[in-house]
Each structure stands twice: as C-alpha cells, then as structure tokens.
Amino acid sequence: MSPHPPSLLLTLRVNGLDVEVAAPPHYSLLEVLRYKLHLTGSKQGCDKGDCGACTVQLDGQPVLSCITLAAQAQGREVLTVEGLAGREAHPLQDAMDRFDAAQCGFCTPGILMSAEHLLRTAGREVTHAEAAHAIAGNLCRCTGYTKILDAIVDASTKTGGGR
Amino acid sequence: MSAPKKDHVGGWHKKLGAMDRMRGLAKYTDDLELPGMLHAKIVRSPHAHARIVSIDASEALALDGVAAVITGRDMPIPYGIIPWTQDENALALDKVLYVGDGVAAVAAIDEDTANEAVRRVKVEYEVLPAIFDPEEALRSDVKINPYSRKGNLTKEVELEFGDVDGALAGSALVIEGEYFFEGTTHAAIEPHCALAKVDPDGLVTVWSATQVPHYLHRELARVLELPARRIRVIQPPLGGAFGGKSEPFDLEFCVAKLAMITNRPVKLLYTREEVFYSHRGRHPMRMRYRTGFDADGRITAVESQTTLDGGAYSSFGLVTTYYSGQLLTAPYGFGTYRFHSRRAYTNKPACGPKRGHGSVQPRFAMEIQLDKAAEALGVDPIELRRRNAIAADDLTINELRIGSTGFLACLDAVERASGWKERRGQLPYGRGLGVAGSTYISGTNYPIYPNEMPQSAVQVTLDRSGRARIFSGASDIGQGSDTMVAVIVGEELGLPLEDVRVLSADTDLCPVDLGAYSSRITLMVGNACLNAAQELRRKVQGSVAKRWGVEKSRVVLADRQAIDREDPSRAVPITQAIEWAESEHGLLAAAGSYNTPKDRHGSYRGGTIGASPAYSMTAHLAEVEVDDETGEVRVIAIWCAHDCGRAISRGLVEGQIEGSTYMGAAEAVLEVHAVDPAHGGVHAGPSLLDYRLPTALDTPAIHALIVEAPDAQGPYGAKEAGEGPLHSSIPAIANAIYDAVGVRLDELPFTPERVLAALEEKRKRERQSPREKLPLVAQAAEAEE
Ligand code: FES
Ligand code: FES
C-alpha cells in the first residue's frame, strides 16, 4: 500500500485570509496548518487529543486540530494563535506577558485559543473557576496554572469579554 | 540624596521572548524546516529483553522515498552521561533491554513513508527472560545490561557518620517505617525533537530540544567519531524539560548519522508514546527508615536502606544513588547518619533525573517519619522541625557546608499564611493540614566529567548604540535563565531589559555552560554574568569619571544614563558614556566565568557528591479534603515558602515555586510511571490521558511565598528556586491526609484504592483492639518496655 493516496484540494479561511491547499485526505487540520501553511504556532504535544496544545478555533469554537481532519475545515473559518493579535497584542497575550504566565510557552497558544473563546462568549469579567473550566482541556506542565488563571481573569476585566 | 533608583534585581520582569512564544512566532525544534528535509523514525523493540538475531531492512529500502536505514552497527561506540557508566548505544547492538529500545532508524521523504518503512524492517528476536523487580534483578544470574560490571547492580553506596546503632539504642523514641515511591516522569508538553544537517564543509549541526547542549556536543563527537569542532549543537526555544532532556537520546545520534549518510537534513520528532518510553524520570525507590529522637524531639540518628529501580541503563544513576542519601542531611541536623542505597538494572525504561533529582523520594520518607515522631512526642510538627533546624554556616553530618538558611523563616511564613495555629485541630473530620520541609542544592561543586575549567561562562559586549549583548551557554528551558542574565546585565549597566540581547545555548557561538540541571544556572551563570557585567561597568564608570574629573565611585549607571551620585543634575545618556569608554578602551567586551569552590565538601570517598556552593530551603503546608467513601484526596491549597537567597526576578521565582509545588502535588495524588509485567513490560499508560496530569481544575490553590536569606556564594545572594520547592509538597500532603482521616499512606501515589484500603485497615484495627487508638506516644513508651 502506498502511503500516498491522492491529495484533496481544500479551501479554508485561515486568520482572515482565504487559502487553497492540497493535502493528503488523512491529514489533520494541525498537519495542514503546520506542514502545508507553515503556521507553526499551534503545537503538537500528543497528536491524539489529550493535551490541548494544538487548540485552534473553527468558526469561533475551540477544537483540537490534531484530531480534526483538515477536510472538516473545508470552507470554514480557522483562527490560530498567529491570528489572535492585531497591531497590538491581544489583551490575553498582554496579560499573560505581564503575569509571567508562560514559562516554556508550549501550551500557551492552545490556552490562548481556549481562553479567547471564554472571554468572547462571556462578555464580562470571568472568575477563576470559569477560567479553569475553559482551559481544563489544555495541559500545562510548567506553571501550576496559577499565573495563567490570574492573567485570564485580568484580561477579562480589560476586554469586558469581547475583543 | 539617595542613589538613583535601580529597579532590576528583585523586580518583576516580563520574560524575554515570551511575547514571541505567545504569538506563535518562536521556533521550537519541531517548527524548524530545512529544504530537502527528510523525516526519521525509529524501529523499537516489542520485547523487554531479547537478543537481536537479525535485521533485514531490504523491504524498507525498496519503498519509494526511503533514503536510508541504520542500525546499531552504524554507531557501535557506547555512551552515557556519566563517564564511568557508559552503558548505552545509540541503537541496540546485540540485545534490546526494554520494550521501546531502539533497534534501527529510517529516513524518508515524509513521516508517512518513514512510518511505513518502520513497519517493513524485519527484526528477528530471541526472547530472553525479563526482570521487572529490582530485588529480583539483584538476586538473578540473568545479566540485563551487557556493559555492566557487577551483575545487575549499577551502583551501591554505603556511608556512615557516627555511631548510628549506639545512638538508636540510646534514643528516647525510634520511628520505623517502610516507604515506596512509585516512579513518575517529566511529561514536558513538547516531545523530544532533533534536526540535523551537514554543511558542504562537513560541519554537522544538530538542533535539539535538549537541556544540556554541551554534554550532547561531547557525546555526539564520541559516538559519531568526529572532532568536536566539526559539530555544532543549537538548542532552540524549549517546551519544558524538568530533567527529561538532560542527557543524549537515540534521536540525536540518529538524525546526525542519517544526515551524514544521506547528505540531507533529517528531523525526528518523538511520538508521545516514545517520550514515555524514553523516560529517564524519577526512580521507584523502596526505602526503610529508622529515625531516633531524644526526649525533646532532637534527631539522634537516621538510618536508611534504599533500593532504586534503575531500568535498563545507568543514566545519571551513579549520582542518583548518592543523592538518595547525601541530600537528606539538611534542613535538620542529624546526630548520626547511615544510609545504604543500591540501584538495580531492570528491563524497563531507564530512570534518571527528574526535578529534585534523587532526593524527592527520601524526603517523602523522612518528613513522614518526622510527622510520626511529632505525634508520638506530642509536639507540634512545625515546632519539631524548628527544634531540629540547622543554623547558617553549619556543617552537616556528612560535611556539606550550609551557607545561608531561611528555613525557620519558611516555617514561620507557611504557619502564618495558612492559619495553622488557629485552624489545626479545629477542622472537621475529612479535612486536614500537614507540613514538611526540605532543602536542595544550587548546582554541584563537581562537574560530571572531572576538569578544572569553569562550569559556566558568558561574554558580554556593549556598543555605542546603547545595547548590551550576552553570549551565554546556559539553556533556557522555560525557567527564564535568559531573562535572569539580562536582569543582571541591566542592573549593572543601567539598561532596561529591552536593550539587552541574549544569545544562548549554541555551541558554536556561546561559551561552554554545563547545562540546565541540578539547579545550577542562577548561581553559576549568574555569577559568571555578574563578573563580566561588573568589569564593563567599571570601564564605563572610569571613562565617565575621567571626563568629569571625579572619583569613579561617584558615577552611577541607571535608567539609561550615567549620573553623578553627588550631583544628580550632572548626567549623560548611556550612549555618550559608552562612546567615551569605547574611545578609551576599544570594543567593550568582557568574559566572565564561574567555577565552584573546591574546598566545600566531605573529606571521604563520595563526599564531593551533594556538595554545592549554596542550599535553598523550603517549607510546604498542605490542606486536603479526603472523602472517606470514595477514597478521593482533594488537595485544596498548598502554601510554599521557599528561601531562594535573593529573588533576582520575582515573577520567575514565584513561577518556579508554583510549578514545582504543582508537580509535587501531581506526584502525590495522580501520577504513576510503571510498566506492566503481566503484558511483557509494556508501559502501563504511555499517553497524556492514561498518565494522569492535573488539569487546571485538579490543581490546588498554590500560594508562593518568597523568603530571602542571601548567600555569600550567590549572585546578589541568590540560590536556586527551580527544584527545591517540589520536594516537601508531597509529604506535606501525606501528613495532611493523616490529619484529615488518621491514616498513614507510606506508598505513593495516594490513589482512592490506597486511601480506602488504609481506612479499612484502620477500622479493622480499631474493631479488634480499641486500645490501639492510644496516642502513639503511649505505644512508643510500651514498645520500649
Ligand atoms: S496535540 Fe492535539 S491534543 Fe495534544
Ligand atoms: S508554560 Fe510550559 S507547558 Fe505551559
């Protein structure tokens, strides 16, 4: 059996730009982002849906891109960590920076994508408990989550939840 | 007039490069891609112990897109992080020693093709008996590691200080206990990854997610049979390590060799499963302790017997075996001390150093022993620890020279912050508080390979644009060592962090540093950096003083300016000051290096191991809730006070305290790294789901309390903060569980099964003999009669 079945041609909107990309049909969204579009901000920690490092948003919902087929993103809107900041850092990035909430930073892109969804949908200041629920699918091995949760709560006071 | 404000050392700093990481711009090893790059995969053994009869790679090589297949024969020179125990090969030569041992490696045009090629490599094995129990291994004639010189004994240490038996015999109270620490692993979220390329002129460059670029450099040269000058190791931003990336791994040798053979760049990323099998995590230890106390609760004697389950290779095991005894002798003074530790080979993933190398397990045992003694003596557990605390500049029983100690302040801090005095004994059944203390080294006085050269070195340059550059060998593994050196240079030269550039961990461009292990970087690299920065500062001060016609000591560098201390209205921008200095001296460059004191260690064989320039001190206080129906232990809060000497950067120190405390709590209640003997030694759960890491919902509230007892050996008095604050997290939880429901858990982790079994056992005991509910002190008194 050849490891190379014919590729699919996919059209996605990634971080606000339309892209067309050819990829093998078994490719995950994470593989397409990292290997085809060179958006390496989304990380691979396990490749089986356990760690959350690969979290991106699909039509505004956080998903684990390592267990999402790229084909499922066909015609849909993908937001990755690279698309989070505008000219200025996103308030979450700014807060994480001020709180020293990223140690190695490997979990951070995924956490940002989960937390952004929380802040946007809450539309108000969030509690530590809400923040902990929102990132419960994102493992961090460095921080004990303390400063991450502080940063998310702090950012929510700045955004009123939305962007 | 007070001196101009300097806000660097002791302040709160944003971490260097953090925003890059948060924007997804930082390039970790797996984010690197080179033109024409091949992907490599490793063929791994399905057997825990087997002889390799033959390897047939012809079908793999016949596959389109496969560029090369290598086996152990391509790199037959053994290596090992400790020069005296080089007992591994990049790929197995004749035997595989555990499930997951590397047998062959393939390089192909993409990952899918490489995986298919792995399936097509035919390996014929003759299965050999496998041993999973260290005691059995020590008795067995089956020799596991072919390089072993003493059967399955990889290291044995027996040291005695004073007349232990006499002291035990004369003790008012002797507590005996047997403890078991099941293994745990690092589980950094970034899997190991390496990439190699060969330049046309023959330079082999290896990018690797390693925390020891220098040791990797040395071992690559050895195994690839190349002069070190033809190899360059670069450590890209690292996604966590915790000791799990502190020695060479098969993938680094394989990518380098495959790149040399194929003349194309080659990358290899471990799967998560491979990370678990590669392990090098905390050793399972079975520990028997006897601790003697006088009537006032002073420790008269400590005696321990420890068996370490080492797995298939030595790794750092020689050091681990020493550390299992040597690092226990503070923060409490011992009247006498004897330990006997033996490390065995078994057919399992090799154990190595994990955060708190070698000393987390004995600390667990010791602190529970103390808790049992406090109860038996009717003394408050914090008070018992105070009574035994060593003083600053004490020499421990095993001749470690303790410099500063803030241990008493740590105890005070957790006692106050947790409300211990008011709340202890007042909590309802099921809730409890527990305390524990510990100490850790700030680097080791003796390097892994004996030499007189500096252990750390940096070069700092300053140029007329007002910018400082630091070339540092140190590995920033997320702990923030790049920020630490920048803070020091900024402090000395009056520059904000944004004007300081750090280039680190590139063996071609940076001076040698031994690596990010044994909590050595702040003290050693910090001192090296401080020396260099001060030399530059003096040059700039001198040139400015000359222009102004004043004493050098009047010139202060702060806030991007040179300021006259006695007439602050006189100031020039730092760029002007640098221009004057550069005109006078030429390029403003300084090299700083640090070597450890060599007169601070025990005067006996082995007395150098455990000797450190300075020791951090820690106290933990945990609050738990135990559900006696489900057996579930919920850790509600942990207060950790840590004496880091001086917090160079507060946010980073707090982050280390929080991360360490979290990791200890995780080991206490959730984590088990083990293989399954019933299924041939496969890993019991090699995934981030089965190996249970706490999520944000499982992690207790962690209160980091910084205590500062500056040490004369540290830069600005600083000691370590990265590993010490893990140790006592675990026994504090164990002691809190006892306070909550009255059961001692002497085996880790504290799973619901173990808690329920202990509760059942307790009920049975109470039913049979209510008399045993007497306080332990009465039992102890009876036992003496
Ligand atoms: S990489 Fe997707 S969940 Fe771990
Ligand atoms: S910061 Fe390292 S894993 Fe979260």
XYZ file of N, CA and C in Angstrom, chain B residues 576-694:
357
model
N 26.345 58.134 25.376
C 27.511 59.017 25.478
C 28.585 58.371 26.364
N 28.137 57.824 27.463
C 29.085 57.190 28.387
C 29.804 56.038 27.698
N 29.040 55.263 26.934
C 29.650 54.123 26.231
C 30.625 54.626 25.173
N 30.251 55.705 24.489
C 31.139 56.255 23.458
C 32.482 56.647 24.084
N 32.405 57.307 25.244
C 33.658 57.677 25.916
C 34.476 56.431 26.265
N 33.793 55.420 26.753
C 34.516 54.208 27.170
C 35.055 53.452 25.961
N 34.252 53.406 24.905
C 34.699 52.684 23.707
C 35.888 53.405 23.069
N 35.869 54.738 23.143
C 37.002 55.503 22.608
C 38.265 55.222 23.414
N 38.081 55.055 24.706
C 39.252 54.836 25.549
C 39.773 53.403 25.475
N 38.837 52.418 25.428
C 39.257 51.015 25.573
C 39.156 50.180 24.310
N 38.559 50.711 23.246
C 38.239 49.830 22.132
C 36.969 49.060 22.461
N 36.730 47.963 21.729
C 35.495 47.183 21.940
C 35.269 46.879 23.416
N 34.077 47.182 23.864
C 33.749 46.918 25.261
C 33.232 45.484 25.382
N 34.131 44.619 25.749
C 33.754 43.210 25.856
C 34.366 42.632 27.110
N 33.623 41.791 27.765
C 34.169 41.150 28.959
C 33.707 39.709 29.015
N 34.605 38.853 29.449
C 34.246 37.457 29.648
C 34.152 37.216 31.143
N 33.120 36.533 31.551
C 33.008 36.185 32.968
C 32.885 34.685 33.077
N 33.547 34.124 34.056
C 33.343 32.691 34.229
C 33.213 32.389 35.713
N 32.688 31.221 35.974
C 32.468 30.832 37.363
C 32.894 29.390 37.547
N 33.633 29.179 38.592
C 33.900 27.810 38.997
C 33.585 27.678 40.474
N 33.217 26.490 40.857
C 32.731 26.298 42.222
C 33.892 26.230 43.208
N 33.613 26.520 44.466
C 34.642 26.315 45.489
C 34.949 24.823 45.578
N 36.213 24.493 45.677
C 36.556 23.062 45.739
C 36.960 22.639 47.157
N 36.703 23.541 48.110
C 37.074 23.197 49.483
C 35.840 22.956 50.345
N 34.692 22.853 49.695
C 33.463 22.727 50.472
C 32.827 21.376 50.198
N 33.394 20.331 50.730
C 32.806 19.008 50.537
C 33.334 18.069 51.596
N 32.718 16.919 51.671
C 33.130 15.932 52.661
C 34.511 15.370 52.343
N 35.249 15.020 53.397
C 36.633 14.580 53.204
C 36.715 13.057 53.073
N 35.635 12.432 52.585
C 35.603 10.975 52.451
C 35.235 10.641 51.008
N 35.424 9.382 50.623
C 35.086 8.981 49.268
C 33.576 9.167 49.042
N 33.210 9.918 48.017
C 31.799 10.214 47.770
C 31.385 11.542 48.373
N 32.269 12.139 49.160
C 31.928 13.376 49.863
C 31.797 14.580 48.950
N 32.220 14.420 47.699
C 32.055 15.538 46.759
C 30.652 15.548 46.172
N 29.951 14.414 46.258
C 28.645 14.323 45.608
C 27.561 14.804 46.571
N 26.924 15.870 46.190
C 25.968 16.520 47.087
C 26.498 17.865 47.556
N 27.814 18.060 47.385
C 28.400 19.339 47.784
C 27.994 20.412 46.780
N 27.506 21.522 47.304
C 27.017 22.608 46.452
C 27.514 23.927 47.024
N 27.625 24.942 46.189
C 28.022 26.240 46.734
C 26.995 26.780 47.737
N 25.722 26.444 47.549
C 24.684 27.012 48.426
C 23.445 26.113 48.385
N 22.648 26.212 49.437
C 21.477 25.340 49.552
C 20.208 26.168 49.750
N 19.204 25.863 48.953
C 17.916 26.523 49.151
C 17.149 25.787 50.249
N 16.179 26.465 50.843
C 15.376 25.863 51.913
C 13.893 26.054 51.573
N 13.099 25.091 51.970
C 11.679 25.136 51.617
C 10.808 24.605 52.743
N 9.638 25.173 52.896
C 8.605 24.539 53.724
C 7.289 24.551 52.949
N 6.582 23.442 53.031
C 5.249 23.342 52.429
C 4.221 23.090 53.525
N 3.067 23.640 53.331
C 1.950 23.324 54.211
C 0.737 23.069 53.317
N 0.185 21.876 53.445
C -0.909 21.487 52.551
C -2.212 21.354 53.315
N -3.279 21.696 52.645
C -4.615 21.461 53.190
C -5.342 20.511 52.251
N -5.870 19.421 52.808
C -6.537 18.438 51.959
C -7.932 18.130 52.483
N -8.702 17.547 51.574
C -10.004 17.030 51.951
C -10.025 15.583 51.478
N -10.371 14.669 52.359
C -10.399 13.256 51.999
C -11.836 12.763 52.110
N -12.301 12.183 51.021
C -13.651 11.624 51.024
C -13.539 10.178 51.482
N -14.047 9.859 52.673
C -13.795 8.501 53.169
C -14.718 7.473 52.540
N -15.651 7.891 51.698
C -16.453 6.901 50.961
C -15.819 6.538 49.632
N -15.285 7.526 48.924
C -14.681 7.238 47.618
C -13.175 7.067 47.718
N -12.595 7.540 48.793
C -11.142 7.475 48.931
C -10.420 8.588 48.199
N -11.173 9.495 47.652
C -10.531 10.541 46.855
C -9.889 11.602 47.753
N -8.669 11.950 47.399
C -7.973 13.018 48.109
C -8.034 14.272 47.239
N -8.581 15.335 47.804
C -8.562 16.595 47.072
C -7.610 17.532 47.811
N -6.583 17.956 47.107
C -5.674 18.923 47.711
C -6.288 20.295 47.467
N -6.628 20.969 48.538
C -7.337 22.234 48.400
C -6.366 23.387 48.197
N -5.354 23.419 49.036
C -4.401 24.528 48.939
C -3.040 24.080 49.426
N -2.026 24.686 48.861
C -0.664 24.470 49.373
C 0.016 25.822 49.497
N 0.580 26.047 50.675
C 1.425 27.220 50.867
C 2.860 26.732 50.768
N 3.624 27.411 49.949
C 5.035 27.033 49.844
C 5.890 28.258 50.092
N 6.705 28.196 51.138
C 7.675 29.263 51.372
C 9.039 28.732 50.973
N 9.701 29.474 50.118
C 10.977 28.996 49.585
C 12.041 30.068 49.755
N 13.126 29.668 50.369
C 14.267 30.567 50.546
C 15.191 30.430 49.348
N 15.109 31.401 48.442
C 15.932 31.384 47.229
C 17.119 32.329 47.377
N 17.416 32.705 48.603
C 18.547 33.602 48.802
C 18.192 35.032 48.463
N 17.992 35.257 47.201
C 17.546 36.547 46.719
C 16.769 36.290 45.435
N 15.597 36.871 45.333
C 14.803 36.701 44.106
C 15.290 37.725 43.082
N 16.015 37.263 42.098
C 16.512 38.201 41.082
C 15.341 38.731 40.263
N 14.390 37.847 39.970
C 13.207 38.273 39.239
C 11.994 37.606 39.902
N 11.177 38.376 40.564
C 10.164 37.792 41.447
C 9.145 36.921 40.728
N 8.685 37.390 39.591
C 7.674 36.614 38.873
C 8.209 35.251 38.473
N 9.473 35.225 38.065
C 10.057 33.952 37.644
C 10.256 33.024 38.842
N 10.659 33.586 39.965
C 10.832 32.751 41.162
C 9.476 32.208 41.612
N 8.482 33.065 41.651
C 7.145 32.584 42.010
C 6.698 31.479 41.058
N 6.978 31.682 39.788
C 6.590 30.678 38.794
C 7.249 29.334 39.060
N 8.514 29.354 39.491
C 9.200 28.101 39.813
C 8.602 27.465 41.065
N 8.264 28.290 42.029
C 7.657 27.754 43.262
C 6.302 27.127 42.935
N 5.520 27.832 42.136
C 4.187 27.322 41.797
C 4.281 26.045 40.968
N 5.154 26.083 39.950
C 5.281 24.912 39.079
C 5.814 23.699 39.826
N 6.757 23.916 40.719
C 7.324 22.805 41.499
C 6.286 22.234 42.454
N 5.599 23.119 43.122
C 4.598 22.673 44.096
C 3.495 21.888 43.405
N 3.072 22.399 42.257
C 2.076 21.689 41.440
C 2.581 20.297 41.079
N 3.844 20.230 40.631
C 4.367 18.945 40.163
C 4.445 17.940 41.305
N 4.801 18.427 42.492
C 4.818 17.541 43.649
C 3.417 17.052 43.983
N 2.468 17.962 43.964
C 1.083 17.575 44.272
C 0.589 16.541 43.265
N 1.002 16.700 42.014
C 0.599 15.757 40.970
C 1.167 14.375 41.256
N 2.417 14.350 41.687
C 3.041 13.059 42.005
C 2.382 12.438 43.227
N 1.914 13.279 44.136
C 1.310 12.764 45.360
C -0.003 12.052 45.076
N -0.827 12.622 44.237
C -2.171 12.048 44.119
C -2.486 11.370 42.783
N -1.737 11.669 41.738
C -2.166 11.166 40.440
C -1.164 10.288 39.687
N 0.103 10.651 39.698
C 0.986 10.124 38.662
C 1.667 8.802 39.010
N 1.663 7.908 38.048
C 2.380 6.637 38.159
C 3.054 6.354 36.834
N 4.339 6.174 36.874
C 5.047 5.731 35.672
C 5.506 4.304 35.934
N 4.889 3.365 35.268
C 5.229 1.963 35.532
C 5.007 1.147 34.269
N 5.632 -0.020 34.233
C 5.354 -0.951 33.148
C 4.477 -2.069 33.696
N 3.920 -2.820 32.770
C 3.012 -3.894 33.152
C 3.699 -5.247 32.927
N 4.189 -5.869 33.991
C 4.899 -7.148 33.829
C 3.995 -8.229 33.240
N 2.709 -8.149 33.547
C 1.796 -9.181 33.042
C 1.663 -9.114 31.525
N 2.011 -7.992 30.955
C 1.941 -7.867 29.498
C 3.323 -7.625 28.916
N 4.289 -8.306 29.473
C 5.616 -8.300 28.872
C 6.400 -7.019 29.066
N 5.959 -6.156 29.979
C 6.747 -4.961 30.242
C 6.378 -3.775 29.383
N 5.175 -3.795 28.791
C 4.746 -2.595 28.070
C 4.404 -1.522 29.099
N 4.485 -0.304 28.677
C 4.199 0.813 29.571
C 2.734 0.762 29.996
N 2.484 1.093 31.267
C 1.131 0.963 31.796
C 0.166 2.001 31.228
N 0.689 3.056 30.654
C -0.229 4.058 30.089
C 0.538 5.168 29.429
N 1.104 4.884 28.256
C 2.004 5.867 27.645
C 1.270 6.957 26.863
N 0.331 7.607 27.504
C -0.340 8.722 26.850
C -0.658 9.769 27.896
N -0.927 10.978 27.444
C -1.222 12.059 28.388
C -2.632 11.941 28.959
N -3.364 10.910 28.517
C -4.659 10.646 29.135
C -4.485 9.628 30.265
N -3.766 8.544 29.952
C -3.601 7.483 30.954
C -2.611 7.874 32.034
N -1.570 8.562 31.649
C -0.650 9.113 32.639
C -1.288 10.414 33.083
N -1.758 10.436 34.311
C -2.723 11.472 34.664
C -2.056 12.748 35.174
N -2.027 13.742 34.301
C -1.529 15.056 34.690
C -2.696 15.901 35.178
N -2.481 16.671 36.226
C -3.568 17.527 36.705
C -3.909 18.611 35.675
